[in-house]
mmCIF file of C-alpha atoms in Angstrom:
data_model
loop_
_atom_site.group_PDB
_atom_site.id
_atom_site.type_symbol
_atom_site.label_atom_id
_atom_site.label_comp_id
_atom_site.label_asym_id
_atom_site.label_seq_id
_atom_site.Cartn_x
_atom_site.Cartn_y
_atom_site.Cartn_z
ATOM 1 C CA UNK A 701 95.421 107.669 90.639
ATOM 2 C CA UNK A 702 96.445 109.319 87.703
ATOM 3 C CA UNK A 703 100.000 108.027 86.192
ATOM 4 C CA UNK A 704 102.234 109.286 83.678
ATOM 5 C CA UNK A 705 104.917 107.381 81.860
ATOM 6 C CA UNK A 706 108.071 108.742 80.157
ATOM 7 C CA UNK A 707 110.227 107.156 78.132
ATOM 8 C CA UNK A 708 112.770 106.581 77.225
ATOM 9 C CA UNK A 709 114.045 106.208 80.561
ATOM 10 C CA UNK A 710 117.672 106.552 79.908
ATOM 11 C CA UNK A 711 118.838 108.462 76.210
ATOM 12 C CA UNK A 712 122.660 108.863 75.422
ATOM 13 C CA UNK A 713 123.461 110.417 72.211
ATOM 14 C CA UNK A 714 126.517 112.609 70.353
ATOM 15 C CA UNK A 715 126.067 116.433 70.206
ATOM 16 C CA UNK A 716 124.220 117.564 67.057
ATOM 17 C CA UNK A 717 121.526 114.326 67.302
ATOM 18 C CA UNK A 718 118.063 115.063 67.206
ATOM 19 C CA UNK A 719 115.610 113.465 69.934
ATOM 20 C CA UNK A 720 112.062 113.141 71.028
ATOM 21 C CA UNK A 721 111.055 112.321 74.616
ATOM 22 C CA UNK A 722 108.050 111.075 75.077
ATOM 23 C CA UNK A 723 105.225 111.766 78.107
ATOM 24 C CA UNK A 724 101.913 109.340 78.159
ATOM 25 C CA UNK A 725 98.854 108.793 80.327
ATOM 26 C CA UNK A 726 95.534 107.343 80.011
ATOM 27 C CA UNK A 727 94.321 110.260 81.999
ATOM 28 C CA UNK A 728 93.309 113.716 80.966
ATOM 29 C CA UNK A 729 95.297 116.406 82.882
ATOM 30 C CA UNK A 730 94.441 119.719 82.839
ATOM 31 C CA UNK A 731 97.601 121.455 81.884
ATOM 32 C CA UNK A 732 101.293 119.933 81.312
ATOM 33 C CA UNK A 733 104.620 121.046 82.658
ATOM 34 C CA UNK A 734 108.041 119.437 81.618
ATOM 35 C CA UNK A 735 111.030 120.156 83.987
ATOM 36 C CA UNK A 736 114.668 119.845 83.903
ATOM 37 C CA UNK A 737 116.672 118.643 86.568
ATOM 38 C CA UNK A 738 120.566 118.945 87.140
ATOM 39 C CA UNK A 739 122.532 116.454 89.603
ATOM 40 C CA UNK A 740 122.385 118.378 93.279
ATOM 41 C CA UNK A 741 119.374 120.549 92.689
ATOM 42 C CA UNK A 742 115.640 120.590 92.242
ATOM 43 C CA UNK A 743 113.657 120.505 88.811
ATOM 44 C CA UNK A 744 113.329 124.191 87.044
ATOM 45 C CA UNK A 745 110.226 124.474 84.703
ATOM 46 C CA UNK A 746 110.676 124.308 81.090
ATOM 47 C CA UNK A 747 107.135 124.773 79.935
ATOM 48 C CA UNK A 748 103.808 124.575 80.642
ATOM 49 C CA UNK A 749 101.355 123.274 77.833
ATOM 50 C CA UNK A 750 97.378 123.756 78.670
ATOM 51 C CA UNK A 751 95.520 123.664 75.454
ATOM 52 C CA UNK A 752 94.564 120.151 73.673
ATOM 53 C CA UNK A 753 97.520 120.132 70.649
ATOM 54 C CA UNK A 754 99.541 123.363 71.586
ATOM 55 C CA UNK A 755 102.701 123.206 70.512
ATOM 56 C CA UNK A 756 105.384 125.489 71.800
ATOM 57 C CA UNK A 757 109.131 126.395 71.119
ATOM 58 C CA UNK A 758 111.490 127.586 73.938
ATOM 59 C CA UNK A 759 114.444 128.066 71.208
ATOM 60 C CA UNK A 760 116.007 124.328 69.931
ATOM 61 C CA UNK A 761 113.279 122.622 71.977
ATOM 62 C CA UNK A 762 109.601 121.965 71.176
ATOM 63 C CA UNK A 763 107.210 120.904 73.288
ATOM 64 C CA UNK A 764 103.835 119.277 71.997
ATOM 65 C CA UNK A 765 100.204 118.799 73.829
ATOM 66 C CA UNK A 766 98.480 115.888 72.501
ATOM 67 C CA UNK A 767 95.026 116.762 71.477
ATOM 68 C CA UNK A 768 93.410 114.523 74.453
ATOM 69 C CA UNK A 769 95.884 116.098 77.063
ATOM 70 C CA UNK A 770 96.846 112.689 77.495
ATOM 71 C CA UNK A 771 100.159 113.248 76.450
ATOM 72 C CA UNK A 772 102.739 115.064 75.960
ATOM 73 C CA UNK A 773 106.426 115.009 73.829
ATOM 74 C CA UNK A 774 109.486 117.159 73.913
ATOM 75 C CA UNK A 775 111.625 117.138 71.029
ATOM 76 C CA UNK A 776 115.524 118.443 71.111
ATOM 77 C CA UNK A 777 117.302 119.417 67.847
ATOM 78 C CA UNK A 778 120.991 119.602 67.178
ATOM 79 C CA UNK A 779 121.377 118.531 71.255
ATOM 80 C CA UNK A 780 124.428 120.168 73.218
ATOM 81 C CA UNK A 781 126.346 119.290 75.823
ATOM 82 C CA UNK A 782 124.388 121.788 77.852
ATOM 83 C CA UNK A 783 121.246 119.267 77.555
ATOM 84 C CA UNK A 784 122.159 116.588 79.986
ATOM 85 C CA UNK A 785 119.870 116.159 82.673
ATOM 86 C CA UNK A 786 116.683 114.569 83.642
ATOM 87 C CA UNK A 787 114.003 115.792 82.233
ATOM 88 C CA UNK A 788 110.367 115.518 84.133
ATOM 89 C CA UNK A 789 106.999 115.478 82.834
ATOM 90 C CA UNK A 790 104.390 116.855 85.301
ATOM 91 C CA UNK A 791 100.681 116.830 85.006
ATOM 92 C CA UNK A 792 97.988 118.852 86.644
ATOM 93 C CA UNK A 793 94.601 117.794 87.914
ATOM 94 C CA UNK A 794 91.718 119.365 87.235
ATOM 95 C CA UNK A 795 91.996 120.668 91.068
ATOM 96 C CA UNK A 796 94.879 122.308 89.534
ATOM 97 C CA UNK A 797 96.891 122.123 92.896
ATOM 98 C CA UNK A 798 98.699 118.934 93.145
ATOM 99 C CA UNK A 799 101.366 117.880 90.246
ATOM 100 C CA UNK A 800 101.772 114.063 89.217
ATOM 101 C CA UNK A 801 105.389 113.633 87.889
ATOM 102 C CA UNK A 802 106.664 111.124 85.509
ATOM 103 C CA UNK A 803 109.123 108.732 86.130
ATOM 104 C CA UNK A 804 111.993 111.138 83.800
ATOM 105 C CA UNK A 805 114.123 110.706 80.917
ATOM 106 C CA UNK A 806 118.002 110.641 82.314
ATOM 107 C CA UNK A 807 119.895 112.329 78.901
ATOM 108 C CA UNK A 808 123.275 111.949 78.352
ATOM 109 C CA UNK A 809 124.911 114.300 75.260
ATOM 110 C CA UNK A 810 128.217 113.083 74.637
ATOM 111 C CA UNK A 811 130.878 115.583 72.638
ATOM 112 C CA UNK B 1072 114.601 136.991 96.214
ATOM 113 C CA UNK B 1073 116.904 133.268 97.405
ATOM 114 C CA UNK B 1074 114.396 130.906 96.189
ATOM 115 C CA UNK B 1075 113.569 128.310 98.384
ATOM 116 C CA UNK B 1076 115.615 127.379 100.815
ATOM 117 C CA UNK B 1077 116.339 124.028 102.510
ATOM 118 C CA UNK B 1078 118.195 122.933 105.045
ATOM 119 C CA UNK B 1079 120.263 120.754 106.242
ATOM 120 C CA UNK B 1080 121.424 120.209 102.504
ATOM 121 C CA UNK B 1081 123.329 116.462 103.627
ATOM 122 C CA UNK B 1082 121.902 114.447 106.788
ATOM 123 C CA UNK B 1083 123.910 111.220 107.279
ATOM 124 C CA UNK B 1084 121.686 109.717 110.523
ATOM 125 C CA UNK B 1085 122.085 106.012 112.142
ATOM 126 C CA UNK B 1086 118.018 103.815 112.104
ATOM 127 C CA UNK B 1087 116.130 104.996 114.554
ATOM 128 C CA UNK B 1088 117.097 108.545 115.218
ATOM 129 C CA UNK B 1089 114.734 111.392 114.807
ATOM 130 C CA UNK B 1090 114.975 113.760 111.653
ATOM 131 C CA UNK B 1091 113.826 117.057 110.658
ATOM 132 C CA UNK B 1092 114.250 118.639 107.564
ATOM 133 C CA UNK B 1093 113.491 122.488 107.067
ATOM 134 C CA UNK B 1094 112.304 124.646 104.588
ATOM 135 C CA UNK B 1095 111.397 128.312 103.513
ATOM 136 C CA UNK B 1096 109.247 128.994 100.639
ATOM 137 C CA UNK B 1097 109.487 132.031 98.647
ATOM 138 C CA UNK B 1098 108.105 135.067 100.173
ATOM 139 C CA UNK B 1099 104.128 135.489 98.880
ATOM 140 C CA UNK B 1100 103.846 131.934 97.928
ATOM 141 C CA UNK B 1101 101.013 130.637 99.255
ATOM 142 C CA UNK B 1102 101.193 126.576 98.424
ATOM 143 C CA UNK B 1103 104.182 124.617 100.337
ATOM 144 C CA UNK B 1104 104.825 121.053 98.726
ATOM 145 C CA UNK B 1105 107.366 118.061 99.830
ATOM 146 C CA UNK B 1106 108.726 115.711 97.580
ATOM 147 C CA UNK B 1107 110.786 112.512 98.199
ATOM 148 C CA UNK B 1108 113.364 111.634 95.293
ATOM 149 C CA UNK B 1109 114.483 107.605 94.895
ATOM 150 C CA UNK B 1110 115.950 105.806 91.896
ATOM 151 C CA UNK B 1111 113.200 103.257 91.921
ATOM 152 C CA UNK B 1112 109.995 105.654 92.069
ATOM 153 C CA UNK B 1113 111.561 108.850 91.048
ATOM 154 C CA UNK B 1114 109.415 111.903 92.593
ATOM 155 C CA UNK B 1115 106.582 111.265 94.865
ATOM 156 C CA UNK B 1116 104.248 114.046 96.708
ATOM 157 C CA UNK B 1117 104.606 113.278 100.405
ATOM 158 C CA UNK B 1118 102.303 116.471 101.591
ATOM 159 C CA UNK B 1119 100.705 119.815 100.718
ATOM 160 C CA UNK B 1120 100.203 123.383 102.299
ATOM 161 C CA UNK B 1121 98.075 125.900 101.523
ATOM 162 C CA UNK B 1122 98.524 129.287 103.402
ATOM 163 C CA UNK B 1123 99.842 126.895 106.229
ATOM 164 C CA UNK B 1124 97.011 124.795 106.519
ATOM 165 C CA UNK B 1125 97.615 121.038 105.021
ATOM 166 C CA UNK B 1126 95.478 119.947 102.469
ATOM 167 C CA UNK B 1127 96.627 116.396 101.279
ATOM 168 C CA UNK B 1128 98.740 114.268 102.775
ATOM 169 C CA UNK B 1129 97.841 111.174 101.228
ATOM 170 C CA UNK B 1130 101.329 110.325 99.870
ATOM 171 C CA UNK B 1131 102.910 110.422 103.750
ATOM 172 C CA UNK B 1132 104.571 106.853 103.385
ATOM 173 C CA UNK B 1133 103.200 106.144 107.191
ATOM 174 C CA UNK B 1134 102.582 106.942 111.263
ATOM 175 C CA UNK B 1135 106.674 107.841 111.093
ATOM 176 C CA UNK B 1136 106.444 110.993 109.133
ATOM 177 C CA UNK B 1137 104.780 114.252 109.906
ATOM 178 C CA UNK B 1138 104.787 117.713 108.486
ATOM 179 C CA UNK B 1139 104.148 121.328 110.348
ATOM 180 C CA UNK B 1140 103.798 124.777 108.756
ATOM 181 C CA UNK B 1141 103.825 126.897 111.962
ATOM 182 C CA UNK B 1142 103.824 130.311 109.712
ATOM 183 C CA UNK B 1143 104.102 131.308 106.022
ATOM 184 C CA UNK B 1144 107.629 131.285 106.132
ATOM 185 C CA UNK B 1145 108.842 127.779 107.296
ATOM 186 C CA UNK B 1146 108.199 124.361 107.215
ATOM 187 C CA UNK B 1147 109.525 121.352 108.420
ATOM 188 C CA UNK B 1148 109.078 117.570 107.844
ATOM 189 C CA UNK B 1149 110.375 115.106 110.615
ATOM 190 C CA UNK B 1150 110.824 110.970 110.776
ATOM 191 C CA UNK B 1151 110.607 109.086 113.478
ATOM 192 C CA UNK B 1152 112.050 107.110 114.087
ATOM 193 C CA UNK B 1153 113.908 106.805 110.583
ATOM 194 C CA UNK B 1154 114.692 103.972 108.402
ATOM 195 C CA UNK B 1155 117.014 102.993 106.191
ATOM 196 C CA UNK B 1156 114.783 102.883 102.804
ATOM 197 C CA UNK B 1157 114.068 106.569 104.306
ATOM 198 C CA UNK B 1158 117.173 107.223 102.485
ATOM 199 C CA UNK B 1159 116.311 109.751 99.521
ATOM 200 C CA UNK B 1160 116.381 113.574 98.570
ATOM 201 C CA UNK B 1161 113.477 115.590 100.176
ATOM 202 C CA UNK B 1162 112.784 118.357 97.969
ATOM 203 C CA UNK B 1163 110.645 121.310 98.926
ATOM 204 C CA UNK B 1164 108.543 123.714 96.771
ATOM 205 C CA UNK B 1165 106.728 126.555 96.675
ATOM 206 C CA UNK B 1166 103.887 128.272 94.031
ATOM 207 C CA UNK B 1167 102.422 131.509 94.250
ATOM 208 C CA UNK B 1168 98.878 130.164 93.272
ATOM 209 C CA UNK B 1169 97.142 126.789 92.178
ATOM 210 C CA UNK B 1170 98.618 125.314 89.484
ATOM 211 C CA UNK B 1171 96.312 125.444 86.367
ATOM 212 C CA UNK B 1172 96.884 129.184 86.387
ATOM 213 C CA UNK B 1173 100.035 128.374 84.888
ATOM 214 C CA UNK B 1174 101.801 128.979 88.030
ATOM 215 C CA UNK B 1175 105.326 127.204 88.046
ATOM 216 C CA UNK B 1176 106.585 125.401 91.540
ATOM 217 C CA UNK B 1177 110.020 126.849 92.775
ATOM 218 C CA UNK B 1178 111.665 123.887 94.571
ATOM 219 C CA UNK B 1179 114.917 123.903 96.673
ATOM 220 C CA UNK B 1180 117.575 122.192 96.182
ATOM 221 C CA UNK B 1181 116.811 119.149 98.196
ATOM 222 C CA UNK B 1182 118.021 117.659 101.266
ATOM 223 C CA UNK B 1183 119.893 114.147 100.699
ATOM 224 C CA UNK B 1184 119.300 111.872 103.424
ATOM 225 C CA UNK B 1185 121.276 108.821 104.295
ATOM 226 C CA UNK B 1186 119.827 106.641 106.895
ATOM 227 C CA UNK B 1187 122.483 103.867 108.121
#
């Protein structure tokens, strides 16, 4: 069974702080996806990260591959309001059908 | 296109009554997934479709839950008889095509059930 583990689990900072979630597993996944979840609906995909060390930018965040495709980090800068949610990492098999999802990061940005 | 769409969004149920929960994937997707929601173990794969056939259903808790795709355009998942730690939000989700093609799943927006 292949298990990812985010943390932190729970993150509350001010607006304008800078933060890094983190995504780790000691399996190899064949691609990466981080989603974002508001309170009443389902996740909506952020990203998805295939290549060992690709790092990508979808405007203030950044989203980073390790080079094993073991793991994975998201990093916010100047967070806004706008941010809060639970973000979900999601990892891929190499069957490529069926998603493993982490356990999330709850963020909180304060004003 | 309406995304996928789930219904009943809220089912408030007494243990022991029977419960089905409905879904329609986007049109042209051809894999249908179902996802249970909880505090404690956050989201789980119950069961997966592809072109209405299942194809793992490993993460079905037990004998109480089952799944049907009749046709391409609905699906349903049903307990019974349900349980209190039943209690969760059931998402659904669709994906045009297997996932390491970098194809995204669509989910719904859940149905929160509350078994008494």
């Amino acid at each position: 069974t292949q298990l990812l583990e985010q943390s932190p689990q729970f993150l509350s900072i001010q607006e304008g702080e800078n933060l890094t979630v983190y995504c780790n597993s000691s399996s190899v996944f064949s691609s990466l996806q981080w989603y974002r979840q508001e309170p009443g609906e389902g996740p909506v995909l952020l990203v998805t990260v295939v290549t060992g060390g690709e790092v990508k930018k979808l405007k203030r965040l950044t989203f980073q591959f390790g080079d094993a495709r073991k793991d994975s980090s998201l990093h916010i800068t100047a967070a806004q309001t706008g941010d809060t949610g639970l973000y979900l990492c999601a990892g891929a098999g190499d069957a490529g059908n069926m998603l493993t999802f982490g356990g999330g990061t709850r963020l909180m940005v304060k004003p | 296109d309406a995304g996928v769409i789930q219904s009943p969004r809220h089912e408030v149920t007494e243990m022991g009554q029977e419960v089905t929960l409905r879904c329609k994937p986007i049109s042209g997707h051809d894999y249908l997934f179902w996802y249970r929601q909880t505090m404690m173990r956050g989201l789980e794969l119950l069961i997966y479709f592809n072109n209405n056939v299942p194809i793992d259903d490993s993460g079905m808790p037990e004998d109480r839950f089952s799944a049907k795709m009749p046709n391409a355009s609905f699906s349903t998942l049903k307990i019974q008889p349900s349980e209190p730690r039943d209690s969760a939000v059931y998402f659904c989700a669709s994906s045009l095509a297997p996932l390491s093609s970098y194809n995204e799943q669509f989910f719904g927006p859940g149905t929160r059930l509350t078994v008494l």
